[in-house]
Coordinates of C-alpha atoms in Angstrom, one line a residue:
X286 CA 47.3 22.7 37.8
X287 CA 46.8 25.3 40.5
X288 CA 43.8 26.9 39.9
X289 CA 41.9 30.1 41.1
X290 CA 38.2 30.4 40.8
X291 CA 36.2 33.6 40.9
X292 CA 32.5 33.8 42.2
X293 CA 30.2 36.1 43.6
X294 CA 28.5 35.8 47.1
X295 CA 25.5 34.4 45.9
X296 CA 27.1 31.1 43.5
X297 CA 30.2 30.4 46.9
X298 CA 28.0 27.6 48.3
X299 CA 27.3 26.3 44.8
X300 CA 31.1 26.2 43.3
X301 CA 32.1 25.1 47.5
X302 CA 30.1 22.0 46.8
X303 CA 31.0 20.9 43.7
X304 CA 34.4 21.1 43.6
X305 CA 35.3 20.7 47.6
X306 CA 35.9 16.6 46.6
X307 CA 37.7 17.2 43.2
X308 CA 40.8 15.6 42.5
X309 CA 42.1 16.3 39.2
X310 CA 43.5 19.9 39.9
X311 CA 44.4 21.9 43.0
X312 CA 41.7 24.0 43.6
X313 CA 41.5 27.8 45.1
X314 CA 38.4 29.9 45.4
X315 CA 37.9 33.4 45.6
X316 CA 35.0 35.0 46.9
X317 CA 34.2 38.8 45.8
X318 CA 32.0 40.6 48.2
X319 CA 29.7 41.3 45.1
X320 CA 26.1 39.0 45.4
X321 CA 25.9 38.2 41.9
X322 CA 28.5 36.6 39.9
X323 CA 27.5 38.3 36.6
X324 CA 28.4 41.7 38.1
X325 CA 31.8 41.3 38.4
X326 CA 34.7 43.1 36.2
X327 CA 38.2 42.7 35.3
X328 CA 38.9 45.5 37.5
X329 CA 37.5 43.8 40.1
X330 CA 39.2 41.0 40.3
X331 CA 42.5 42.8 40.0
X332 CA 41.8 45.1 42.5
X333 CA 41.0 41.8 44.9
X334 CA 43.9 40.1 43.7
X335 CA 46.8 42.7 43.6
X336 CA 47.1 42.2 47.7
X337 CA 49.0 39.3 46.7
X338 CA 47.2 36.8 50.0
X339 CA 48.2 33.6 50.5
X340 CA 45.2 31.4 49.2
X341 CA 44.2 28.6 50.6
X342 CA 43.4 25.5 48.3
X343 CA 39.5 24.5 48.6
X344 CA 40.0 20.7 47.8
X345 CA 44.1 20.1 48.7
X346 CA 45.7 21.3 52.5
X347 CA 47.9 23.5 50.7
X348 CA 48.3 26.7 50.6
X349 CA 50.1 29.4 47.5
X350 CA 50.8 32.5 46.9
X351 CA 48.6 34.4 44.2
X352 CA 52.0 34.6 41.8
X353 CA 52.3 30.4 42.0
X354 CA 48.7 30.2 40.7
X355 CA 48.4 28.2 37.4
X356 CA 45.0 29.6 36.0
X357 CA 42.3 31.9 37.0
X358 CA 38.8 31.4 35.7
X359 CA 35.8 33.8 36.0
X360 CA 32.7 34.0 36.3
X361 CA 31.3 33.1 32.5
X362 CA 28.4 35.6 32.5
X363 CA 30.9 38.3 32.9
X364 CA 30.7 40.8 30.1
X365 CA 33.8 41.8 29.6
X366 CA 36.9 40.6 27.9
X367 CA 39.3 38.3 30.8
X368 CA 42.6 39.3 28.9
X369 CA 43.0 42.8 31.0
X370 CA 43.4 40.1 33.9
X371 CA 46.1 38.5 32.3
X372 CA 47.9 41.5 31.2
X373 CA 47.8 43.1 34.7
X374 CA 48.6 39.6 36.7
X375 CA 50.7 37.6 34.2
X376 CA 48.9 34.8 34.9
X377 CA 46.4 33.3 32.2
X378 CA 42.5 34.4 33.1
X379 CA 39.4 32.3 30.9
X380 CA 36.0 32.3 31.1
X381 CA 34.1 29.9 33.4
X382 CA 30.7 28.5 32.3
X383 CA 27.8 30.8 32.8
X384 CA 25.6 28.6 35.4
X385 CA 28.0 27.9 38.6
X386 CA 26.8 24.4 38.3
X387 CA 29.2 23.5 35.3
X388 CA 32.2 24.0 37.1
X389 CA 33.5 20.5 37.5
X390 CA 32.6 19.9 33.4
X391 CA 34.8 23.0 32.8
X392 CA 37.3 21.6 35.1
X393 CA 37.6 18.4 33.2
X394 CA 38.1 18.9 30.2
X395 CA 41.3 21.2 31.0
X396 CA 43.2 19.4 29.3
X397 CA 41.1 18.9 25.9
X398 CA 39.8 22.2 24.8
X399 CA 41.5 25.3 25.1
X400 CA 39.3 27.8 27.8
X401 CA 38.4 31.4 25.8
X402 CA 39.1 34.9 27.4
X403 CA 35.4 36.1 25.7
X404 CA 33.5 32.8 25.4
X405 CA 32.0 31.1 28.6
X406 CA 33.6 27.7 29.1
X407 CA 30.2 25.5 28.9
X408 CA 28.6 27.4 25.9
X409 CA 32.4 26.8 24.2
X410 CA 31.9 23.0 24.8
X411 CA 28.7 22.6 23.6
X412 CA 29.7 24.6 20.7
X413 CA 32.7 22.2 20.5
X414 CA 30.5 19.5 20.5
X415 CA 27.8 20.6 17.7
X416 CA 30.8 21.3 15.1
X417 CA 32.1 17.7 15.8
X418 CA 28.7 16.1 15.7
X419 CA 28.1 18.0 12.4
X420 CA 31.6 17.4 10.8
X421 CA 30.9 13.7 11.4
X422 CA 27.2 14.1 9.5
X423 CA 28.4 16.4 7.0
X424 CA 30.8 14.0 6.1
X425 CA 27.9 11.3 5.0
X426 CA 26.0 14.1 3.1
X427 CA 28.0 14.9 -0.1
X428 CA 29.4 12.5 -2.4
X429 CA 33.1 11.0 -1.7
X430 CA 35.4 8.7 -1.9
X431 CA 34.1 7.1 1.2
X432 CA 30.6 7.5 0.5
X433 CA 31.8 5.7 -3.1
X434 CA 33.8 3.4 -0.9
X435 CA 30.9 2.2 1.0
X436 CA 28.1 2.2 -2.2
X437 CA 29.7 -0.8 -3.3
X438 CA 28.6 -3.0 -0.2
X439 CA 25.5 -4.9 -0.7
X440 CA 24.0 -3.6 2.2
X441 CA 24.5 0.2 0.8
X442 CA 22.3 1.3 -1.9
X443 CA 21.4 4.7 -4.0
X444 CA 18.1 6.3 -3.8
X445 CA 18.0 8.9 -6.7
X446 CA 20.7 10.6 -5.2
X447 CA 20.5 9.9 -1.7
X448 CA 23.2 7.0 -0.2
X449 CA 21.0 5.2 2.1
X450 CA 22.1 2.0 4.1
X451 CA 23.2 0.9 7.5
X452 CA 26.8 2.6 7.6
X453 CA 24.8 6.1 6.8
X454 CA 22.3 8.1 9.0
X455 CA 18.9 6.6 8.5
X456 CA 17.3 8.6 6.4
X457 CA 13.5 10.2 7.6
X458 CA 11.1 9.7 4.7
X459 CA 8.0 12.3 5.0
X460 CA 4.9 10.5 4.1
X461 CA 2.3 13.6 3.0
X462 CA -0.9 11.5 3.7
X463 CA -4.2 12.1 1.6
X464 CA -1.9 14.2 -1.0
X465 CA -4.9 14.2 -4.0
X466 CA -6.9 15.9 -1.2
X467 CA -4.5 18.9 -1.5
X468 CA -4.3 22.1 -4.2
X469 CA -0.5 22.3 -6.3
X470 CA 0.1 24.6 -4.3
X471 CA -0.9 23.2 -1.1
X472 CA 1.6 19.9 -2.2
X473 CA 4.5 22.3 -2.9
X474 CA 4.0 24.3 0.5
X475 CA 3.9 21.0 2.1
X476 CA 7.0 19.6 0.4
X477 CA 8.5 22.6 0.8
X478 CA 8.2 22.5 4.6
X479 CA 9.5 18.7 4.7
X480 CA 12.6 19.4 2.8
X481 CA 13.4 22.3 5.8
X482 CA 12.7 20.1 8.5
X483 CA 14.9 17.8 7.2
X484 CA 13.3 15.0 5.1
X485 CA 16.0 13.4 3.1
X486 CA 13.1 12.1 0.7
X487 CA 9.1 12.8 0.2
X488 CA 6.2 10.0 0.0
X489 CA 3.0 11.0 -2.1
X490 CA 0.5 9.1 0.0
X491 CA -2.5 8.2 -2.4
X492 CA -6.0 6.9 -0.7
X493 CA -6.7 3.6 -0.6
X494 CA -9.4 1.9 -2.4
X495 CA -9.2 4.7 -5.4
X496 CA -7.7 4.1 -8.7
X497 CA -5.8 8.0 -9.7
X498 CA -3.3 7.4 -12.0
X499 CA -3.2 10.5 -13.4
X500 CA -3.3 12.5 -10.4
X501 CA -0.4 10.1 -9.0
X502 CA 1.2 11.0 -12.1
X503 CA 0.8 14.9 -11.8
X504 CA 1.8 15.2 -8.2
X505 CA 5.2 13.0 -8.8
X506 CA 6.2 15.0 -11.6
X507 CA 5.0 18.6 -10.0
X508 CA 7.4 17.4 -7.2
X509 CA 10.1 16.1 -9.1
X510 CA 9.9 19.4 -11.3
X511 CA 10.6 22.0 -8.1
X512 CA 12.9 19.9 -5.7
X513 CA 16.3 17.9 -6.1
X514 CA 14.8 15.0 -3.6
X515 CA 14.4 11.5 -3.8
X516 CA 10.4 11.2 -4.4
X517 CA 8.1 8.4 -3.5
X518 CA 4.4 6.9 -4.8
X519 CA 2.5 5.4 -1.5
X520 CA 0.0 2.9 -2.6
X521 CA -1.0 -0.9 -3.3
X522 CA -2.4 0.0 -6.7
X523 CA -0.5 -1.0 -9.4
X524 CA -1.9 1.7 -11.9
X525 CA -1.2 4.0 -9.7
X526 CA 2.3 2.5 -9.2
X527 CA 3.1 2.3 -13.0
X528 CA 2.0 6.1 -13.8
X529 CA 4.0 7.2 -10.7
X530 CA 7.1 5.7 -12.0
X531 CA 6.6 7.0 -14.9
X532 CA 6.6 10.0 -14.2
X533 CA 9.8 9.6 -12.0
X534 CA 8.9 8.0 -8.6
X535 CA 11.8 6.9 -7.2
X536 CA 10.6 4.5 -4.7
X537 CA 7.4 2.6 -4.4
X538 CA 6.0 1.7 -0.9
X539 CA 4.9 -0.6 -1.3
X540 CA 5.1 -4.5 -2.9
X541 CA 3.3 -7.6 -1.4
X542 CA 2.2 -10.8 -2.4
X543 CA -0.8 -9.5 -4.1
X544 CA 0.7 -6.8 -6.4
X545 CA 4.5 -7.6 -7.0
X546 CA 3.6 -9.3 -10.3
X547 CA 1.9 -6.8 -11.8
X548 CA 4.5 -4.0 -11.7
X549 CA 8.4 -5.7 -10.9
X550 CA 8.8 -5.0 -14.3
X551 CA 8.0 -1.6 -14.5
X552 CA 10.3 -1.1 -11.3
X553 CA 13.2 -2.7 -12.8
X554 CA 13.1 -1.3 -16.4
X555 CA 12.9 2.7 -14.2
X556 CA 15.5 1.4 -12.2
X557 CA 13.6 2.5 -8.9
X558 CA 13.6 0.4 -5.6
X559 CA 10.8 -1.1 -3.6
X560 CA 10.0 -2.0 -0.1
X561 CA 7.9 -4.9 0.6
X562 CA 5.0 -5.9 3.2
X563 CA 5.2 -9.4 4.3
X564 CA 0.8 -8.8 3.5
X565 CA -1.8 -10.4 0.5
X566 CA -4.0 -7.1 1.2
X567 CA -5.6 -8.8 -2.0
X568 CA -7.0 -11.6 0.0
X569 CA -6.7 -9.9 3.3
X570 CA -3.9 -12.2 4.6
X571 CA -2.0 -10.0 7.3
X572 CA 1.0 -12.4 8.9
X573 CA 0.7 -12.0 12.9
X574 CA 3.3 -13.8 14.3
X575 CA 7.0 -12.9 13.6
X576 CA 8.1 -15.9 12.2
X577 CA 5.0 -15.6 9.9
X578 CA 6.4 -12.1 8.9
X579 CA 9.6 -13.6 8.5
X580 CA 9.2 -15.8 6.3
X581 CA 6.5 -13.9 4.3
X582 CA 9.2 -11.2 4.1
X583 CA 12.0 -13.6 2.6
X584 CA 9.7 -15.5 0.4
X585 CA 8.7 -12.2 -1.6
X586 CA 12.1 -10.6 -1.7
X587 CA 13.2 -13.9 -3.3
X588 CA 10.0 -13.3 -5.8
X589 CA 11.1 -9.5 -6.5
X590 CA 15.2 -10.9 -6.7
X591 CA 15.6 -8.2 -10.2
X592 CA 14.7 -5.3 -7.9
X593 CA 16.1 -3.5 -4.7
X594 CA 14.2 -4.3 -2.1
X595 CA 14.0 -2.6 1.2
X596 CA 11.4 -5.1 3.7
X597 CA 9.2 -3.4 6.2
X598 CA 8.1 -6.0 9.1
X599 CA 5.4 -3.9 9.9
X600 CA 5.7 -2.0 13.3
X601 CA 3.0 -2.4 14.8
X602 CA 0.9 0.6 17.2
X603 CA 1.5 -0.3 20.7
X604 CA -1.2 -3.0 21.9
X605 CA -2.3 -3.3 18.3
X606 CA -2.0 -6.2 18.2
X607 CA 1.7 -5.7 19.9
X608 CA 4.6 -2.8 19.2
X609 CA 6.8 -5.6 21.3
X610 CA 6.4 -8.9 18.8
X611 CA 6.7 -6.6 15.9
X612 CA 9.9 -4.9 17.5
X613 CA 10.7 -9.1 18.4
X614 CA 10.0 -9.5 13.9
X615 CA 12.3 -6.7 13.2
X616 CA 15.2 -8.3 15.1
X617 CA 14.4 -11.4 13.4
X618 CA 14.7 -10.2 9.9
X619 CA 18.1 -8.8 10.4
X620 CA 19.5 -11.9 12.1
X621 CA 18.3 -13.6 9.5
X622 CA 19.3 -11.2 6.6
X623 CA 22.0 -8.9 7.5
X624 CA 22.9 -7.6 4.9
X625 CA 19.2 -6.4 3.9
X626 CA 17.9 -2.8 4.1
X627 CA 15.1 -2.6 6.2
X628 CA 12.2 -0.1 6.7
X629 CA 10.9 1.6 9.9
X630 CA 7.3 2.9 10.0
X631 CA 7.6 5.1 13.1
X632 CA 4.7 7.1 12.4
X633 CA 2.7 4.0 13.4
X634 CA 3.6 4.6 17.0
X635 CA 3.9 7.7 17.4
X636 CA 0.5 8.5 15.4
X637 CA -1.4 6.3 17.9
X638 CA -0.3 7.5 21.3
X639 CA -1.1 10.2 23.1
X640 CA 2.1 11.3 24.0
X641 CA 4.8 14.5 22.9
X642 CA 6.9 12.9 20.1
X643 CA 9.7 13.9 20.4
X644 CA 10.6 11.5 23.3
X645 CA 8.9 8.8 21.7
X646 CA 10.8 9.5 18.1
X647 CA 14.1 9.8 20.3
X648 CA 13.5 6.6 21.5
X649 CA 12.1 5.0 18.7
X650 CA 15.6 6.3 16.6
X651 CA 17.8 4.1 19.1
X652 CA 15.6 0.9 18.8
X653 CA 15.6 1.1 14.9
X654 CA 19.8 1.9 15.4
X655 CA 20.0 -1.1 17.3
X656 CA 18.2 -2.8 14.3
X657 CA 20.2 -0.8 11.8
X658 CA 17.0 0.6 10.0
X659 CA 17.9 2.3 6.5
X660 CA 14.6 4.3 6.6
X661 CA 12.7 6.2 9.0
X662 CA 9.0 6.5 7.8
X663 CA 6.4 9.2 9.3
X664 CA 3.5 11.4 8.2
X665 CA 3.0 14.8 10.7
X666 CA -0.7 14.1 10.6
X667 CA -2.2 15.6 13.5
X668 CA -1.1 18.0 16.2
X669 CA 0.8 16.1 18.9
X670 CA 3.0 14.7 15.8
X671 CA 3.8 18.3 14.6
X672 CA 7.6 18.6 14.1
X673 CA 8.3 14.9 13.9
X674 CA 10.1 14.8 10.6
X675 CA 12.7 17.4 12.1
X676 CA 12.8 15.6 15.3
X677 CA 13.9 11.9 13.9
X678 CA 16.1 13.9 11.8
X679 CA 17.9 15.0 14.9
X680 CA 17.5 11.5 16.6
X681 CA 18.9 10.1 13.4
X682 CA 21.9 12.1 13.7
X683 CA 22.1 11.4 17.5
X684 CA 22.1 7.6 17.1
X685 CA 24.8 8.1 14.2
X686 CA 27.2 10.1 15.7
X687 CA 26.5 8.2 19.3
X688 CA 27.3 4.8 16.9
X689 CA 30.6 6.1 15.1
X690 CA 32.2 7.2 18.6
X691 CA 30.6 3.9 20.2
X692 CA 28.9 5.9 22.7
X693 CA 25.4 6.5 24.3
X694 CA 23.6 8.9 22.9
X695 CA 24.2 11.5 25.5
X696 CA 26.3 14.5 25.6
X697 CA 26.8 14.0 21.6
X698 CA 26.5 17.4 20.3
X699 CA 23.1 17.5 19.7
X700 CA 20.1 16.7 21.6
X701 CA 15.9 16.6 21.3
X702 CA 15.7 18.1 24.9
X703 CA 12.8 20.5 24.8
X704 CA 10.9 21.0 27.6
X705 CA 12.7 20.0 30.3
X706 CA 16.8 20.9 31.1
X707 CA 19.9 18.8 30.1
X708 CA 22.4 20.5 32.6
X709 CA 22.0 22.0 36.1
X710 CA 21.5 25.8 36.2
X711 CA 22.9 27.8 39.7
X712 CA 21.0 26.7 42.6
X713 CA 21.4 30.1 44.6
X714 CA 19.4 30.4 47.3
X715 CA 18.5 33.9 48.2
X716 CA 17.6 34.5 51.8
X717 CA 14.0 36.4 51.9
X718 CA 13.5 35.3 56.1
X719 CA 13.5 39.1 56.9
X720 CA 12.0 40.5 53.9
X721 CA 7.9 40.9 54.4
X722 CA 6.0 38.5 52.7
X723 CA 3.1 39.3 50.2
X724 CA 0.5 37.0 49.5
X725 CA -0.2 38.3 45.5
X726 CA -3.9 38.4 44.4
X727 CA -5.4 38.7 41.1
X728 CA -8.6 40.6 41.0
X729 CA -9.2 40.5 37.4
X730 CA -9.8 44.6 37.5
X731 CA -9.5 45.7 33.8
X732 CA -9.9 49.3 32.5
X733 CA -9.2 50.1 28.9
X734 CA -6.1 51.4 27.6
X735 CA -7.3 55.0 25.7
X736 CA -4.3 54.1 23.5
X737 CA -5.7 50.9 21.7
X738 CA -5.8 47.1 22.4
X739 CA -4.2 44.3 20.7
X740 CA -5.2 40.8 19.9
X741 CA -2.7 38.4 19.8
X742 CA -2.4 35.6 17.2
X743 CA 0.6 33.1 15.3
X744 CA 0.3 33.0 12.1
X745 CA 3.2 32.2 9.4
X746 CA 5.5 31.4 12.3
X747 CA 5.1 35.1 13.5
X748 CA 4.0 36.5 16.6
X749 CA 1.4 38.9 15.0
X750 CA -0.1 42.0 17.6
X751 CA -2.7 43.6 15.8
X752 CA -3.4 46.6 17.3
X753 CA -7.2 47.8 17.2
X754 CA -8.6 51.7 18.4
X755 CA -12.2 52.7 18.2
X756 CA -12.7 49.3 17.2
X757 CA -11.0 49.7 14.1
X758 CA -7.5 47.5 12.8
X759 CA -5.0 50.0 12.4
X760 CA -2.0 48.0 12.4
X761 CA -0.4 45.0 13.0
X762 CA 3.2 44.5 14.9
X763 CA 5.2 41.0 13.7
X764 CA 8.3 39.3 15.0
X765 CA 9.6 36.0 16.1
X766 CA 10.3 36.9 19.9
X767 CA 8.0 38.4 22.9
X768 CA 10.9 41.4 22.8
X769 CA 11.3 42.8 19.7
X770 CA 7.1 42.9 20.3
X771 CA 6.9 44.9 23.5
X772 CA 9.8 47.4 22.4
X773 CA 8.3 48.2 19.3
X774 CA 5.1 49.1 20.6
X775 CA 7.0 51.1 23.2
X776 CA 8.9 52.6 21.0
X777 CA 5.7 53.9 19.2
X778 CA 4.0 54.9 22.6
X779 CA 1.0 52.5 21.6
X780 CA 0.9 51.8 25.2
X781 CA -0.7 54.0 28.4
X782 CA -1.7 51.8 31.3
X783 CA 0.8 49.8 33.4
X784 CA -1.6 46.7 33.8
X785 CA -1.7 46.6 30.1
X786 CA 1.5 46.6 29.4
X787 CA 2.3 43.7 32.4
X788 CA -0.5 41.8 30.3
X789 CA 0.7 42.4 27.0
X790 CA 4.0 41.0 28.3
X791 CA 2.4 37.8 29.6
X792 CA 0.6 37.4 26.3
X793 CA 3.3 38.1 24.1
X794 CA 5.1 35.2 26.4
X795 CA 3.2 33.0 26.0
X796 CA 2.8 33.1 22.6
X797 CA 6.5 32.7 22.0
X798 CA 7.0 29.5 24.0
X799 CA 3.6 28.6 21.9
X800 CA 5.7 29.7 18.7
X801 CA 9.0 27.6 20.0
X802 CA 7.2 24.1 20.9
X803 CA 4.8 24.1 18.0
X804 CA 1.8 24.7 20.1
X805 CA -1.5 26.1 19.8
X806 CA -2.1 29.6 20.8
X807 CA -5.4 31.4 22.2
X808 CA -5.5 34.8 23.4
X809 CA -6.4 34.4 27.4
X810 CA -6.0 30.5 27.7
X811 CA -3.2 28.7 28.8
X812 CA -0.8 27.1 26.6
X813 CA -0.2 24.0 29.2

């Protein structure tokens, strides 16, 4: 196709460079003598277009006449509608993407997704994107025919409700550690936060070395009472074990050599399932090498053959005694089983590093993807962890949909890209040679505002400005963003002083991104 793009002064080096080399469509570019791109109008480009120039093509030698021209696209941040272009030109106008860098992804994909005169071309794609990724996860959520279909391989198995097996979406299981430590109401909060984040099921983590069966008891049943999700009893004890399925565990984590006889019974008459530790904590036996684990593995799932077993190789913390051999025992195990479901403790890496998790639960996701893992294990037990049941939900869903299209997982729809960019933004260089250059100095000057002050906090996922005069709380101003902050304060005229209001802004900032990335916030200190 012939195609005309519009741009401002400011993006024509930008668009000139990306698209000078491309060979999929004849390219023309027009250049409005407006700096910024997002300034531009319908009217504007008609009134630049109507002179009916020859144009000459950007990427070809040719040359055409405005009338021969295929498509135009604008600018994507332009506000208005691009139909009034093609009503006045005849000649079909879209919206571009909104950072001059997408250009050449707009440009190829032509011929796949229909351009929208409202809708800028890369938001549209990524929007594209996120309802395939979801149709394809949605489709392995409710009961079907295919879900039925696939239910009746060995490999595929039903947790309480939940289809869970290597041709579905491994499934995050939430471990709430030290749960007799917290109030009912604590454990439902907590619960209650898992299920949003995206836990398909919920562990009860019990302490070890304690004997609560009653306690194990109350908190199954208190869960099992208020939420339609699969519910699991974390502990070696086999009282504890018995009174938990009882009262309707419906997974126990876990079985080894040392506990398996004293409650396989009780899992098979509740009809629950079971994963199992290649371990005799009983007589502190702990397998090291893989083939140990191996075999420990197969020996007891041949033991507990009148339940469901799911086997968990143990993955071990990195250097502990190695996150590599226990990776190496995984692999193992599936070679040697393949049609067994196995379990993935992720937590125990991500726990004991001292890095963000999110990358390390991204990459984690693909290894255990790789090793078709039915189960993806993890507490959120101290800060650096926060948000790790949501984030190897996403990464699940990644490595699913990246494994149904037989893809990497790039580009998929979804992504657990936080703090740094997945696409180029404009690279527009502004020239400031001529312009006087200020050296900016902070004296720390502060004189108080006769209107009030505020101290900033987060609290219940709320940006929370508590406005104090004569020392005195007077009121207190919520909201999610920075914006809706600083306008309602202005809009009450709560505000006198220009340097308070630039450092009310910087606050209120930084207590977003805090708010966004999970982090902790402190009036005056940096967030980084």
């Amino acid at each position: 196709m012939k195609i005309l793009i519009i741009t401002g002064l400011l993006a024509k080096d930008v668009i000139e460079k990306k698209i000078r080399k491309y060979s999929k469509h004849e390219l023309y570019l027009k250049v409005l003598p407006m700096p910024i791109a997002a300034f531009i109008t319908p009217k504007l480009i008609i009134y630049h277009l109507k002179e009916k120039n020859i144009l000459h093509s950007i990427n070809t030698d040719n040359t055409s006449p405005i009338d021969n021209i295929d498509m135009i696209i604008t600018p994507g941040l332009m506000q208005q509608d691009t139909s009034e272009i093609q009503r006045k030109l005849n000649i079909p106008a879209y919206k571009g993407p909104t950072n001059a860098a997408d250009i050449v992804l707009t440009l190829d994909i032509l011929d796949d997704i229909q351009l929208s005169t409202k809708k800028a071309a890369n938001i549209l794609i990524r929007d594209q994107q996120y309802k395939e990724a979801m149709e394809i996860i949605n489709n392995y959520k409710k009961r079907n025919d295919t879900i039925n279909r696939l239910l009746q391989k060995e490999s595929n198995i039903l947790i309480n409700d939940c289809p869970t097996g290597p041709d579905f979406p491994m499934r995050v299981l939430g471990e709430i550690a030290n749960a007799p430590t917290l109030s009912d109401d604590e454990l439902l909060k907590k619960v209650e936060y898992y299920v949003d984040s995206g836990a398909d099921m919920v562990d009860i983590g019990m302490h070890a070395g304690e004997n609560n069966p009653k306690h194990a008891s109350h908190m199954i049943k208190l869960v099992k009472d208020n939420f339609n999700i699969p519910v699991s009893i974390d502990t070696l004890n086999s009282q504890e074990i018995k009174s938990g399925l009882k009262a309707g565990a419906d997974l126990v984590l876990s079985l080894d050599h040392g506990n398996y006889h004293k409650v396989i019974k009780d899992i098979h008459d509740y009809d629950a399932k079971a994963v199992i530790l290649p371990t005799n904590y009983s007589k502190n036996y702990i397998p090291h090498t893989p083939l140990e684990r191996v075999e420990s593995l197969e020996k007891l799932d041949k033991l507990c053959s009148d339940i469901t077993t799911i086997a968990d190789p143990l993955l071990d913390p990195i250097n502990s005694p190695s996150l590599t051999q226990s990776i190496v025992c995984c692999s193992m195990y599936r070679q040697r089983n393949p049609e067994k479901l196995l379990f993935f403790g992720v937590g125990n890496v991500s726990e004991l590093l001292d890095a963000d998790s999110n990358g390390v639960n991204a990459v984690l996701c693909g290894i255990a993807m790789e090793l078709e893992m039915s189960i993806l294990f993890t507490p959120e037990a101290s800060l650096k962890t926060r948000n790790s049941i949501s984030e190897l939900k996403t990464a699940s869903s990644m490595m699913f949909i990246a494994k149904q299209k037989e893809t990497i997982p790039k580009n998929v729809g979804i992504n657990l890209i936080q703090l740094k960019d997945a696409y180029d933004k404009d690279d527009i260089v502004i020239d400031t040679s001529n312009l006087p250059h200020i050296s900016a100095v902070a004296d720390g000057k502060f004189i108080p505002d006769t209107k009030g002050s505020f101290k900033i906090i987060i609290e219940d996922n709320l940006i929370k400005a508590i406005l104090f005069q004569n020392y005195e709380k007077t009121a207190v101003i919520t909201g999610t963003t920075s914006r809706a902050i600083y306008e309602e304060i202005l809009r009450r005229d709560l505000i006198s002083r220009m340097e308070h209001a630039a450092y009310l802004g910087m606050e209120l900032e930084k207590a977003e991104i805090a708010l966004k990335l999970n982090k902790k916030y402190v009036q005056d200190f940096p967030i980084f």
